Short mmCIF file of C-alpha atoms in Angstrom, two decimals:
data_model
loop_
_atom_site.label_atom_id
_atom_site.label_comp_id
_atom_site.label_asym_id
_atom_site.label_seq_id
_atom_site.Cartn_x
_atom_site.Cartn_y
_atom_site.Cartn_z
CA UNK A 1 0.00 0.00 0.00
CA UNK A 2 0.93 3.71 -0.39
CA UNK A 3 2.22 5.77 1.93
CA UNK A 4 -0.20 8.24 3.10
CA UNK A 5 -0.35 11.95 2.43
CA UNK A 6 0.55 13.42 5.40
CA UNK A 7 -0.62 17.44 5.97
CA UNK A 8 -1.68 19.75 8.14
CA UNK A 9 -5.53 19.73 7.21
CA UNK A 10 -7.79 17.64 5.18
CA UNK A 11 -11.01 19.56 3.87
CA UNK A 12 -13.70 17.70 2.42
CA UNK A 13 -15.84 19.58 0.18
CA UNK A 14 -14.36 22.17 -2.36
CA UNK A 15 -17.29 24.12 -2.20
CA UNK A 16 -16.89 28.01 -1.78
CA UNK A 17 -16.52 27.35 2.39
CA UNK A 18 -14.39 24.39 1.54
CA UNK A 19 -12.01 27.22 -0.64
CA UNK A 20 -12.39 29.79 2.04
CA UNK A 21 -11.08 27.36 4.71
CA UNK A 22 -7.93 27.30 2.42
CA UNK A 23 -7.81 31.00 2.98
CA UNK A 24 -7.93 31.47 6.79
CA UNK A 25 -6.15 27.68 7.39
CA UNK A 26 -3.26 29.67 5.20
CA UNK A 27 -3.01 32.83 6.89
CA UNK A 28 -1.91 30.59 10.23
CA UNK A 29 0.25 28.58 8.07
CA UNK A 30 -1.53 25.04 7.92
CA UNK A 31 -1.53 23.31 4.54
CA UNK A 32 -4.72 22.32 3.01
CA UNK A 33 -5.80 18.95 0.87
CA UNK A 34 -8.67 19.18 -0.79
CA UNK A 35 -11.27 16.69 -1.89
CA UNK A 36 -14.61 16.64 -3.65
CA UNK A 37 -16.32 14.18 -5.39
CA UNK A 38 -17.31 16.63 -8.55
CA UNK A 39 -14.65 16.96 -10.93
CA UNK A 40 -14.37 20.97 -10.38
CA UNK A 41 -14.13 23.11 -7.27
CA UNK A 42 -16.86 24.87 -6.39
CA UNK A 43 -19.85 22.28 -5.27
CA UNK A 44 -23.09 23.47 -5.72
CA UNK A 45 -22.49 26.92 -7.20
CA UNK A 46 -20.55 25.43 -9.87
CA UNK A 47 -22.80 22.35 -10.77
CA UNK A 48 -25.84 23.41 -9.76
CA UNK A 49 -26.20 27.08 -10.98
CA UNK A 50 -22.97 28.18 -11.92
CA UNK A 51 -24.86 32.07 -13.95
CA UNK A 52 -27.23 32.34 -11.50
CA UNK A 53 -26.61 35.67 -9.47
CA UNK A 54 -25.21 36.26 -5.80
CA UNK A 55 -26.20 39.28 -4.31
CA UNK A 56 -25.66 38.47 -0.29
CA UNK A 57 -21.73 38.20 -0.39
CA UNK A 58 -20.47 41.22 2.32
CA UNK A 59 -19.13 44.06 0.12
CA UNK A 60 -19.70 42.45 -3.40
CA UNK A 61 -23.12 44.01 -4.64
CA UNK A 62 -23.64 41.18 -7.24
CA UNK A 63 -22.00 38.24 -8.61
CA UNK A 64 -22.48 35.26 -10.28
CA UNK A 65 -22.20 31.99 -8.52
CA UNK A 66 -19.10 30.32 -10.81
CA UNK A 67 -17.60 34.33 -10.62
CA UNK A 68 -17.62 33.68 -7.18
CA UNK A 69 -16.23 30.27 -7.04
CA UNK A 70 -13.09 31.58 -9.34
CA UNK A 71 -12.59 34.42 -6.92
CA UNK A 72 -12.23 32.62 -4.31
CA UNK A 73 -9.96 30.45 -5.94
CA UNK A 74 -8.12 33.03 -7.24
CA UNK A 75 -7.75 34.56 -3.26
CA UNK A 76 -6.66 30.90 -2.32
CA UNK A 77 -3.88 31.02 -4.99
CA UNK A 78 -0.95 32.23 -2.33
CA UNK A 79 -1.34 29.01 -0.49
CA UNK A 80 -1.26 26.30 -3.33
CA UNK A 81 -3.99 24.16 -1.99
CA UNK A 82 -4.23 20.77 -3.44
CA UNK A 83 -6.86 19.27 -5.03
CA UNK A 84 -8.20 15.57 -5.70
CA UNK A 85 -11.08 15.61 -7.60
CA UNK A 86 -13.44 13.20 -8.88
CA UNK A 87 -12.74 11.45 -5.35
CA UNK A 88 -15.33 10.68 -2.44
CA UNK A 89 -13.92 10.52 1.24
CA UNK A 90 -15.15 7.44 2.72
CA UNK A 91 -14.02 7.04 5.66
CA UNK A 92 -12.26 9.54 8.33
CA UNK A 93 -11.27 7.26 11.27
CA UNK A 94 -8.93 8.66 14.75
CA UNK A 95 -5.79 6.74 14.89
CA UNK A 96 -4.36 8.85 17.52
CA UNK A 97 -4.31 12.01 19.57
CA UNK A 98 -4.83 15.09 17.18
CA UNK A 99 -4.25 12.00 13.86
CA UNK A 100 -6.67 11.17 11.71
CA UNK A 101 -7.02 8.75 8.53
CA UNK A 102 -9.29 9.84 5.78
CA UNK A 103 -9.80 7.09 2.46
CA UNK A 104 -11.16 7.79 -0.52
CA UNK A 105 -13.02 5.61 -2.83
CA UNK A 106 -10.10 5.85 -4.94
CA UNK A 107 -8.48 4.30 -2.30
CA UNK A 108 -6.23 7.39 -1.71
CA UNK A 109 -5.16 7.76 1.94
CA UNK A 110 -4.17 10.84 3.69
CA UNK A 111 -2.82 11.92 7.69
CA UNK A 112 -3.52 14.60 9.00
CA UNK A 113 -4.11 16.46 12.32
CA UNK A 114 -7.10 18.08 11.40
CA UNK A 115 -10.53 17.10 9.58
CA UNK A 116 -12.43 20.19 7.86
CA UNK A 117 -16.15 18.71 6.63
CA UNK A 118 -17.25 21.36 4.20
CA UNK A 119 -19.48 19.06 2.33
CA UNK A 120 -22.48 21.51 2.13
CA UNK A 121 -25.57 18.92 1.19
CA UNK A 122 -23.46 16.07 1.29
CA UNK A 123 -22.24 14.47 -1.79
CA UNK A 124 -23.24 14.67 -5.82
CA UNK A 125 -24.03 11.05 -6.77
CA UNK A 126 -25.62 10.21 -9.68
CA UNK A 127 -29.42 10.00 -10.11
CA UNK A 128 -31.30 6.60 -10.27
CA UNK A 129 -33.09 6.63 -13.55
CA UNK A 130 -37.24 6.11 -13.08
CA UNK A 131 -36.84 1.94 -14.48
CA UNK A 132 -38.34 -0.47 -12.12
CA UNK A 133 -36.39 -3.08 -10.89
CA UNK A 134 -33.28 -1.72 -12.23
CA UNK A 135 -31.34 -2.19 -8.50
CA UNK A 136 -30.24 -5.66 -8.93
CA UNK A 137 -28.01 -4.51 -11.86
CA UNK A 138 -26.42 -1.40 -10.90
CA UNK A 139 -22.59 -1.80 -10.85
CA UNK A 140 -22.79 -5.27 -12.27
CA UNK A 141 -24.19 -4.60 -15.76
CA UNK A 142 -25.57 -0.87 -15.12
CA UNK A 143 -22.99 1.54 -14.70
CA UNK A 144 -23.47 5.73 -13.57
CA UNK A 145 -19.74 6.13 -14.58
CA UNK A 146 -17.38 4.79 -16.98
CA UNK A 147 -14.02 4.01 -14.89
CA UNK A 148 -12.86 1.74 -17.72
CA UNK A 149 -13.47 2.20 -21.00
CA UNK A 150 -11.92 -1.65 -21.94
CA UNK A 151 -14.69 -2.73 -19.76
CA UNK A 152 -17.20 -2.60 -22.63
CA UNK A 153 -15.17 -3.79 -25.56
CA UNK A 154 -16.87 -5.75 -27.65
CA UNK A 155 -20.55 -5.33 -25.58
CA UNK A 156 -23.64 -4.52 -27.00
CA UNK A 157 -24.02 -1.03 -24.95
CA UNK A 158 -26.60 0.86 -24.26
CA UNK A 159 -26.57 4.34 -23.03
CA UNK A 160 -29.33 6.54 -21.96
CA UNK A 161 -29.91 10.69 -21.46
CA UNK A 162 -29.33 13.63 -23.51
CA UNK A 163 -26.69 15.48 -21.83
CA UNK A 164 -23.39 15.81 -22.06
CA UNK A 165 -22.31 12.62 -20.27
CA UNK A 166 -24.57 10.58 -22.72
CA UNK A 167 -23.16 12.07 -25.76
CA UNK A 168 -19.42 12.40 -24.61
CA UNK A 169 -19.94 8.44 -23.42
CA UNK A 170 -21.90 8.12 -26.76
CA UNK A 171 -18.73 9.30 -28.93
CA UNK A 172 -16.33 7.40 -26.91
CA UNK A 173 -17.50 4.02 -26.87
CA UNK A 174 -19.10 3.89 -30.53
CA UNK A 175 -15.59 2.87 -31.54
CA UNK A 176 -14.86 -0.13 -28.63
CA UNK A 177 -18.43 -1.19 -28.07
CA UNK A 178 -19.99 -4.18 -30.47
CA UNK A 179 -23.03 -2.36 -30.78
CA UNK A 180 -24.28 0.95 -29.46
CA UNK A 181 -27.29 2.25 -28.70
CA UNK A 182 -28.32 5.89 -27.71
CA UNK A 183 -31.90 6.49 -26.00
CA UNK A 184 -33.35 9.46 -25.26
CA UNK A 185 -36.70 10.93 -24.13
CA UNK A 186 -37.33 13.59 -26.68
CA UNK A 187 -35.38 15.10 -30.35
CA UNK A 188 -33.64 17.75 -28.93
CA UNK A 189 -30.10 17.24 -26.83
CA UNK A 190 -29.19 19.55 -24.26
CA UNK A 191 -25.78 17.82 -24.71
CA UNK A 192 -23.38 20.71 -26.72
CA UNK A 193 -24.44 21.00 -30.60
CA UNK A 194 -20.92 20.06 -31.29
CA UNK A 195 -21.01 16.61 -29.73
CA UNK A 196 -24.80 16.35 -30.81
CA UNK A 197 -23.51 16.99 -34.50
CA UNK A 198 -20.65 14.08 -34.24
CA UNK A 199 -23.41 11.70 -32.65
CA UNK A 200 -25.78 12.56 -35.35
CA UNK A 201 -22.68 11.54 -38.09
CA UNK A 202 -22.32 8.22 -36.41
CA UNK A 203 -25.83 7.75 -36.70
CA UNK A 204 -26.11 8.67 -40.50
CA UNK A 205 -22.85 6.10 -41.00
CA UNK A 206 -24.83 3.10 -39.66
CA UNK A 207 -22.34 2.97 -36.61
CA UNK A 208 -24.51 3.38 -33.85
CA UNK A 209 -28.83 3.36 -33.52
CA UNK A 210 -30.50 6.17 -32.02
CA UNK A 211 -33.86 5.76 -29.85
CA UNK A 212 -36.44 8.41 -28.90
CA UNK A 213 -38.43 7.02 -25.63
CA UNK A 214 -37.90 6.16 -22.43
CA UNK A 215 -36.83 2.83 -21.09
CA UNK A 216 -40.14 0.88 -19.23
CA UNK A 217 -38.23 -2.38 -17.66
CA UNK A 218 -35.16 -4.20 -17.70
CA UNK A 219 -34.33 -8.33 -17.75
CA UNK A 220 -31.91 -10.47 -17.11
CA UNK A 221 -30.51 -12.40 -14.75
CA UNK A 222 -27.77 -12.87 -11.49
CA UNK A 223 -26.84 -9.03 -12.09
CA UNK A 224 -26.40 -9.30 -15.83
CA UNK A 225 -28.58 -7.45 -17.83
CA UNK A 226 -30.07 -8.90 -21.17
CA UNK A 227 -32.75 -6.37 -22.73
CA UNK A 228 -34.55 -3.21 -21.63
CA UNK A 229 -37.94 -2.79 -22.94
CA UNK A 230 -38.62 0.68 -24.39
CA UNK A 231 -41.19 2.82 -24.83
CA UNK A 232 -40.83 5.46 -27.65
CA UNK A 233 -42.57 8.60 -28.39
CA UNK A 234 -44.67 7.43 -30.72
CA UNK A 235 -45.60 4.98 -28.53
CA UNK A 236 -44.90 1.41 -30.15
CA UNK A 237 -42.79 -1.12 -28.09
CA UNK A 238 -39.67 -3.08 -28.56
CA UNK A 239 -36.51 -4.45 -26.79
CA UNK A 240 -32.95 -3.74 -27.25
CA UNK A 241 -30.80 -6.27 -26.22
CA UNK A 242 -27.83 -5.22 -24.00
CA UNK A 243 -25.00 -6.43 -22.38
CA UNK A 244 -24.53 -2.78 -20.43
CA UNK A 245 -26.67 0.20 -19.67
CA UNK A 246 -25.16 3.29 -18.85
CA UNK A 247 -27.82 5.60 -17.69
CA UNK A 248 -26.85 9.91 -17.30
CA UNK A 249 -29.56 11.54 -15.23
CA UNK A 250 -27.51 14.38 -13.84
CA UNK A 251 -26.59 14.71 -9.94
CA UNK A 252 -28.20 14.71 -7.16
CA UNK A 253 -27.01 15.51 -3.58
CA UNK A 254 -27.22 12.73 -0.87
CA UNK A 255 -25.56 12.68 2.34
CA UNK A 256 -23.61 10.03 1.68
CA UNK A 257 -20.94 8.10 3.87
CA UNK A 258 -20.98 11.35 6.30
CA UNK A 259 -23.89 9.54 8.12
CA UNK A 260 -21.62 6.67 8.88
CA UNK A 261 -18.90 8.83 10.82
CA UNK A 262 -20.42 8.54 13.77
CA UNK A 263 -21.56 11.95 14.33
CA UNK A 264 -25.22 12.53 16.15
CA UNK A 265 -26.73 13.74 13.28
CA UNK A 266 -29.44 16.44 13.71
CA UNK A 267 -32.48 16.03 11.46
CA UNK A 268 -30.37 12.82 10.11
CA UNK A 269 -28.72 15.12 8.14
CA UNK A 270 -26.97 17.95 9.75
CA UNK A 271 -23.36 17.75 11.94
CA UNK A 272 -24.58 19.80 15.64
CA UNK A 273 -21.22 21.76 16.30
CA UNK A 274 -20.07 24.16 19.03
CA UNK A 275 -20.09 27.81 17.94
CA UNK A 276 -17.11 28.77 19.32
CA UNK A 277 -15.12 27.06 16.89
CA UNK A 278 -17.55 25.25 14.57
CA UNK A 279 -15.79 21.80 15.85
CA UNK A 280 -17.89 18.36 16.29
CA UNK A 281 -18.40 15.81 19.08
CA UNK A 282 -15.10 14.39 17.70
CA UNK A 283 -12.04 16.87 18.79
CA UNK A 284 -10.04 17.70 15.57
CA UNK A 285 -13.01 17.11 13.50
CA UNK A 286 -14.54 20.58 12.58
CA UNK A 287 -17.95 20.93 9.78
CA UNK A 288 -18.17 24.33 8.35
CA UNK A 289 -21.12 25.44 6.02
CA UNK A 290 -23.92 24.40 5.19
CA UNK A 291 -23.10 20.77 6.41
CA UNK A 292 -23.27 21.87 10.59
CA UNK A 293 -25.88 22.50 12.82
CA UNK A 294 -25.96 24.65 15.48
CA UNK A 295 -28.71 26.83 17.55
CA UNK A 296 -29.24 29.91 15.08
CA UNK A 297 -27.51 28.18 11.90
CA UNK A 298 -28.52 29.94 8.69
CA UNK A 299 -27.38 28.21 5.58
CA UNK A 300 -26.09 31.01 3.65
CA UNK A 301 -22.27 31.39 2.63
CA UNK A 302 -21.03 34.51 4.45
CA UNK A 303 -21.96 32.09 7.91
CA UNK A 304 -19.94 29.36 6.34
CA UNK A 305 -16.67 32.00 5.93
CA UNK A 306 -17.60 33.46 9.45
CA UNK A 307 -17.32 29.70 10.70
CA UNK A 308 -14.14 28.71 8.62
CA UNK A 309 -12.09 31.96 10.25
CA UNK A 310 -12.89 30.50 13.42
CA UNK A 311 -12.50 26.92 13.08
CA UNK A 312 -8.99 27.79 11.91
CA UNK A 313 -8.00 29.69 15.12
CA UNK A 314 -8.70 26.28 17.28
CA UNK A 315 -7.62 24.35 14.50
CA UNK A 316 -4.22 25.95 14.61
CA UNK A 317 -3.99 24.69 18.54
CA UNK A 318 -3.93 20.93 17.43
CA UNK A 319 -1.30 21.85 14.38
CA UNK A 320 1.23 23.77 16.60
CA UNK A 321 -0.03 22.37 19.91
CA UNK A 322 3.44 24.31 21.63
CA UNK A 323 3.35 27.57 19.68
CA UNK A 324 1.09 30.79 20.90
CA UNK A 325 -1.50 32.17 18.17
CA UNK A 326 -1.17 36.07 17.96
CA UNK A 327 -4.11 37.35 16.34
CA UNK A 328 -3.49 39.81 13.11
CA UNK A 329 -5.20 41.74 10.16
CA UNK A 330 -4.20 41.41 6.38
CA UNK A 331 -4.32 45.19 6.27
CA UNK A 332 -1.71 45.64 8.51
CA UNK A 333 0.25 42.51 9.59
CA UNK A 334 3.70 42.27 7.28
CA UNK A 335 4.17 38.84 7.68
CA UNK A 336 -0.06 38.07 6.79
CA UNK A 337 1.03 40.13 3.76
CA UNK A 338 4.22 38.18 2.71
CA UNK A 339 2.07 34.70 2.92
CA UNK A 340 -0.15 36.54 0.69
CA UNK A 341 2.61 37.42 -1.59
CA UNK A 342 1.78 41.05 -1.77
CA UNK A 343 4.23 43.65 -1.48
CA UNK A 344 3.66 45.39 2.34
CA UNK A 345 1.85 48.62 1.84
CA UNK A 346 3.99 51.81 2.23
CA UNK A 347 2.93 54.23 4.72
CA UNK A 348 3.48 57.99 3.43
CA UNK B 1 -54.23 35.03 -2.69
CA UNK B 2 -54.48 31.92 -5.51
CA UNK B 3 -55.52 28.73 -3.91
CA UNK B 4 -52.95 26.04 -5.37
CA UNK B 5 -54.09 22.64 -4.18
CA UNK B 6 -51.12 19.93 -3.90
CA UNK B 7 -52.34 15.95 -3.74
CA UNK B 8 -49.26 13.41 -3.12
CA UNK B 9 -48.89 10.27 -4.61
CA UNK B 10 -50.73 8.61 -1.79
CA UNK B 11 -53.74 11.04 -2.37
CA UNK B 12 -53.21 13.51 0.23
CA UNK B 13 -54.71 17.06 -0.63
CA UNK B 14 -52.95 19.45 0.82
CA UNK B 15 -54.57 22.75 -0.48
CA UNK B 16 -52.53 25.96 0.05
CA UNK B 17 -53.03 29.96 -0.83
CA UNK B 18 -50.01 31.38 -3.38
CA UNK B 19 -48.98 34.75 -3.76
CA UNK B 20 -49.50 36.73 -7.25
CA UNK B 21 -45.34 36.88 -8.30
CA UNK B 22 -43.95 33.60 -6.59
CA UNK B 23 -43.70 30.47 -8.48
CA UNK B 24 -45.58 27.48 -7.33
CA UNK B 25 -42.61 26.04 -5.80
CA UNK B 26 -42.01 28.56 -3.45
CA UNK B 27 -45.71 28.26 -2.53
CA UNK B 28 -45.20 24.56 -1.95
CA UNK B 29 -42.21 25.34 0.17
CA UNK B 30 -43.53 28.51 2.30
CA UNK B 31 -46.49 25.97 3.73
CA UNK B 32 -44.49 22.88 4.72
CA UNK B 33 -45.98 20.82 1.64
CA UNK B 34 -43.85 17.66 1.20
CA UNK B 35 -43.14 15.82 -1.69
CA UNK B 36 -41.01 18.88 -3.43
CA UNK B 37 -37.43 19.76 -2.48
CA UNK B 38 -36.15 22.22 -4.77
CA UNK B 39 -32.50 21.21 -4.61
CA UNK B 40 -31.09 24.19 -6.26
CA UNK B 41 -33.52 27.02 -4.63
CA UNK B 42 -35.64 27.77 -8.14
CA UNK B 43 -32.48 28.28 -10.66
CA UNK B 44 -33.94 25.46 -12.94
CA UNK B 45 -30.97 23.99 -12.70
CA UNK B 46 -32.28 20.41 -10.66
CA UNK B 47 -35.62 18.89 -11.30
CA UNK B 48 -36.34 18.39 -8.02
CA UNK B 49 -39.53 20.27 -7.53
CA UNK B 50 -41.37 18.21 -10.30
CA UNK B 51 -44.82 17.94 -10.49
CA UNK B 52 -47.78 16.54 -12.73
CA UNK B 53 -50.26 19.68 -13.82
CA UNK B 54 -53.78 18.60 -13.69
CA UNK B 55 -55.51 18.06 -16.64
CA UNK B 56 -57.89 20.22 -16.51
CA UNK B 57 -54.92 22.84 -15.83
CA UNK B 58 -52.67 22.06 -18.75
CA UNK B 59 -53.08 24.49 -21.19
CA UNK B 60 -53.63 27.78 -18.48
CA UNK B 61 -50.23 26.39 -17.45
CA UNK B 62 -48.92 26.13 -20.69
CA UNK B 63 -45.43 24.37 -21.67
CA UNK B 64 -42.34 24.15 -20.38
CA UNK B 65 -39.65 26.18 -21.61
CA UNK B 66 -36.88 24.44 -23.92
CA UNK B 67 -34.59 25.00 -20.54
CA UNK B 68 -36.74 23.49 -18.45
CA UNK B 69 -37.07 20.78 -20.93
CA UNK B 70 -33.66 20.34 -20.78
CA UNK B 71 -34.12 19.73 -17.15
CA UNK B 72 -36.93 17.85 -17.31
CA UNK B 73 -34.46 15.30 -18.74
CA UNK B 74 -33.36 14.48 -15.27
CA UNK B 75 -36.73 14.52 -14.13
CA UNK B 76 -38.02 10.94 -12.25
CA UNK B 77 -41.10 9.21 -13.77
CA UNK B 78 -41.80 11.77 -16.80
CA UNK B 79 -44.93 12.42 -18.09
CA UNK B 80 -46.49 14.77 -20.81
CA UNK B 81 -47.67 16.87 -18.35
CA UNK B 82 -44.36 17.10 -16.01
CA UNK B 83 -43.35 20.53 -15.14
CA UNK B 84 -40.80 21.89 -12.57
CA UNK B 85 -42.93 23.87 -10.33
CA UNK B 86 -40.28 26.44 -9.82
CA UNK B 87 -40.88 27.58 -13.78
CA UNK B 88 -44.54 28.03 -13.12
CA UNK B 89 -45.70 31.80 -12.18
CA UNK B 90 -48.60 31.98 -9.92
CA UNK B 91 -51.10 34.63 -11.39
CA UNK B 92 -54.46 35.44 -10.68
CA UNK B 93 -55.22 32.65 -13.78
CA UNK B 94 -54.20 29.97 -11.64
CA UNK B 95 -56.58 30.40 -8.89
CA UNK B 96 -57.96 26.61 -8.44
CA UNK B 97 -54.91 25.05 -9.51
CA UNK B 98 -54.09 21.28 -8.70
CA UNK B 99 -50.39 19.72 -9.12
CA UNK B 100 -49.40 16.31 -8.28
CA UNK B 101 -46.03 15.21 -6.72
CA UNK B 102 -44.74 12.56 -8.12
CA UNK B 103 -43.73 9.26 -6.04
CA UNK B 104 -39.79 10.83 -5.14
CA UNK B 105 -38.05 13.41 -6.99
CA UNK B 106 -34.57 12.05 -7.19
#
């Protein structure tokens, strides 16, 4: 096995409290990993509504929510956070005093001395698709992500949705799979015209079928899929015969392995913290954003960077247990200004 | 006030009074009514505050919107008269409306 990244502080969730963290975890010199599950920073405001406007952030009249996201990591910049992507924490487990051990479905492994959940609503999994009975398969012959692409060489293949993911998974896999077929509710893609206008050539050539209706059931057997039975618009019904179905439904946030940490979870959903430092029933472990609970929470993001300044003040007690914490302000503080990397104001 | 009446999958009618200038979903959500969650806060950017329009209600609803289409993609258990609540204006028009919440919305 690996040896584990060791740092100062993990943060799970690169969300904009997750970035902020980065921010005031910098200023007192602790090094920050970061890790969401989405494949860009940002969580919800960058998958979710990414042009919608922002017009409750202290001293910035109106932004949009992805402007806001690439501020933020533009502020962060001074401090090189590190990112892993695309990964899901799974488990965060003690294994000493002020040491922790956080995995990743990846299997990735880091140490640190401090736990920052910044996870927001929990975690963006993929959406079930409405097909009775379609449990048994999942992750045997039904698949929400392609890890492997040699995994389907040679399979009849059928992919579902009109997004991106259906057409990017479309154009990818026309050339490995044995047959290919793409099903979609309606005519029109919201997938980019681009990749709709390379899907619609492999059509034309013969080198893949193209469905308009919705799947209605599924057979099979012991996990392994054999046909779906589809519905189209027109309303006449036939199966397609499949070794794999690869349905894209978009996201959807679930709490995901957070509710197995062992926190008393408020509402079955929420992490209760104390509000003087926005730290959990586990010492070391801290949830910032939308994620905590506490008596007067409000779930908007200006709390969440109120919480992450002071989570990092206690936080810096467990990363420099023997070292004294003087308190300082960017606008005046040389040595805040040199982490920054800006040049110390001159005084007249 | 427009009296929007909301009936669950298990037949529950919940009727509630809108206000002229919110959206339906935001009516569903100001009383409590369950069965909606409106993920992303009314940005038509989830599906997750899907509902079936009435028959009866259909064309004083009118269609969705090719973005909301596009959403409606994502949408659980389509139907041709699916809409995401948070797209739909209450007026003075809609008094008497009835929506149905579908059996989960992810």
């Amino acid at each position: 096995m690996d040896e584990p990244i060791k740092t100062d502080v993990v943060i799970i969730g690169a969300g904009p409290i997750g970035l902020f963290a980065v921010f005031e975890l910098g200023l007192l010199d602790m090094k920050a990993h970061l890790v969401d599950i989405l494949d860009k920073v940002g969580g919800q405001c960058a998958e979710l509504y990414p042009e919608k406007p922002i017009y409750d952030i202290p001293g910035i009249p109106f932004t949009s929510a992805q402007g806001l996201v690439d501020a933020l990591k533009e502020q962060i910049k001074p401090f090189n956070p590190q990112y892993h992507l695309g990964e899901m924490v799974e488990t965060v487990t003690k294994v000493g005093d002020n040491l922790f051990r956080v995995k990743t479905d990846q299997g990735k492994e880091f140490e640190s001395k401090v736990v920052v959940i910044a996870a927001g609503g929990g975690s963006f999994q993929p959406k079930r698709p409405p097909i009775p009975g379609i449990e048994p398969y999942e992750n045997k012959s039904v698949f929400y992500a392609v890890r492997k692409i040699e995994a389907f060489r040679g399979q009849r293949v059928l992919i579902i949705g009109g997004g991106d993911s259906a057409l990017d998974w479309t154009l990818n896999l026309a050339p490995i799979a044995g047959h290919l077929t793409l099903l979609h509710r309606r005519s029109e893609f919201r997938a980019s015209p681009d990749s709709v206008n390379k899907m619609m050539a492999l059509f034309n050539e013969g080198k893949i079928d193209l469905v308009f209706g919705q799947a209605t059931s599924l057979a099979g057997d012991g996990g392994q899929i054999r046909k779906a039975v589809v519905k189209t618009t027109d309303g006449s019904v036939f199966e397609i015969a499949c070794d794999a179905i690869l349905p894209f439904f978009g996201l959807t946030m679930k709490l995901g392995p957070v509710a197995d940490w062992g926190f008393e979870l408020k509402n079955n959903e929420l992490i209760p913290v104390d509000t003087a430092a926005f730290e959990t029933s586990t010492l070391g472990i801290f949830a910032i954003g939308d994620i905590n609970w506490y008596p007067g929470k409000l779930k908007l993001i200006l709390s969440g960077f109120h919480e992450a300044a002071l989570m990092a003040q206690k936080a810096y007690h467990y990363v420099y247990p023997e070292k004294r914490l003087v308190f300082q302000y960017t606008t005046s503080s040389t040595s805040l200004q040199k982490k920054l990397g800006v040049a110390p104001a001159k005084v007249a | 006030m427009v009296r929007i009446t909301f009936i669950d999958i298990e037949g529950t009618v919940r009727p509630v009074d809108g206000e002229v200038g919110s959206t339906v979903m935001e009516t569903a959500i100001k009383h409590g009514v369950p069965g909606i969650e409106a993920e992303c806060g009314g940005a038509c950017a989830c599906s997750t505050c899907h509902v079936y329009i009435d028959e009866a209600w259909r064309e004083k609803v009118g269609p969705a919107s090719p973005m909301e289409e596009d959403m409606l993609d994502f949408a659980y258990a389509l139907k041709p008269n699916s809409r995401l609540s948070c797209q739909i204006k209450v007026t003075e028009g809609l008094n008497g409306l009835i929506v149905r919440t579908p059996e989960r919305q992810a």
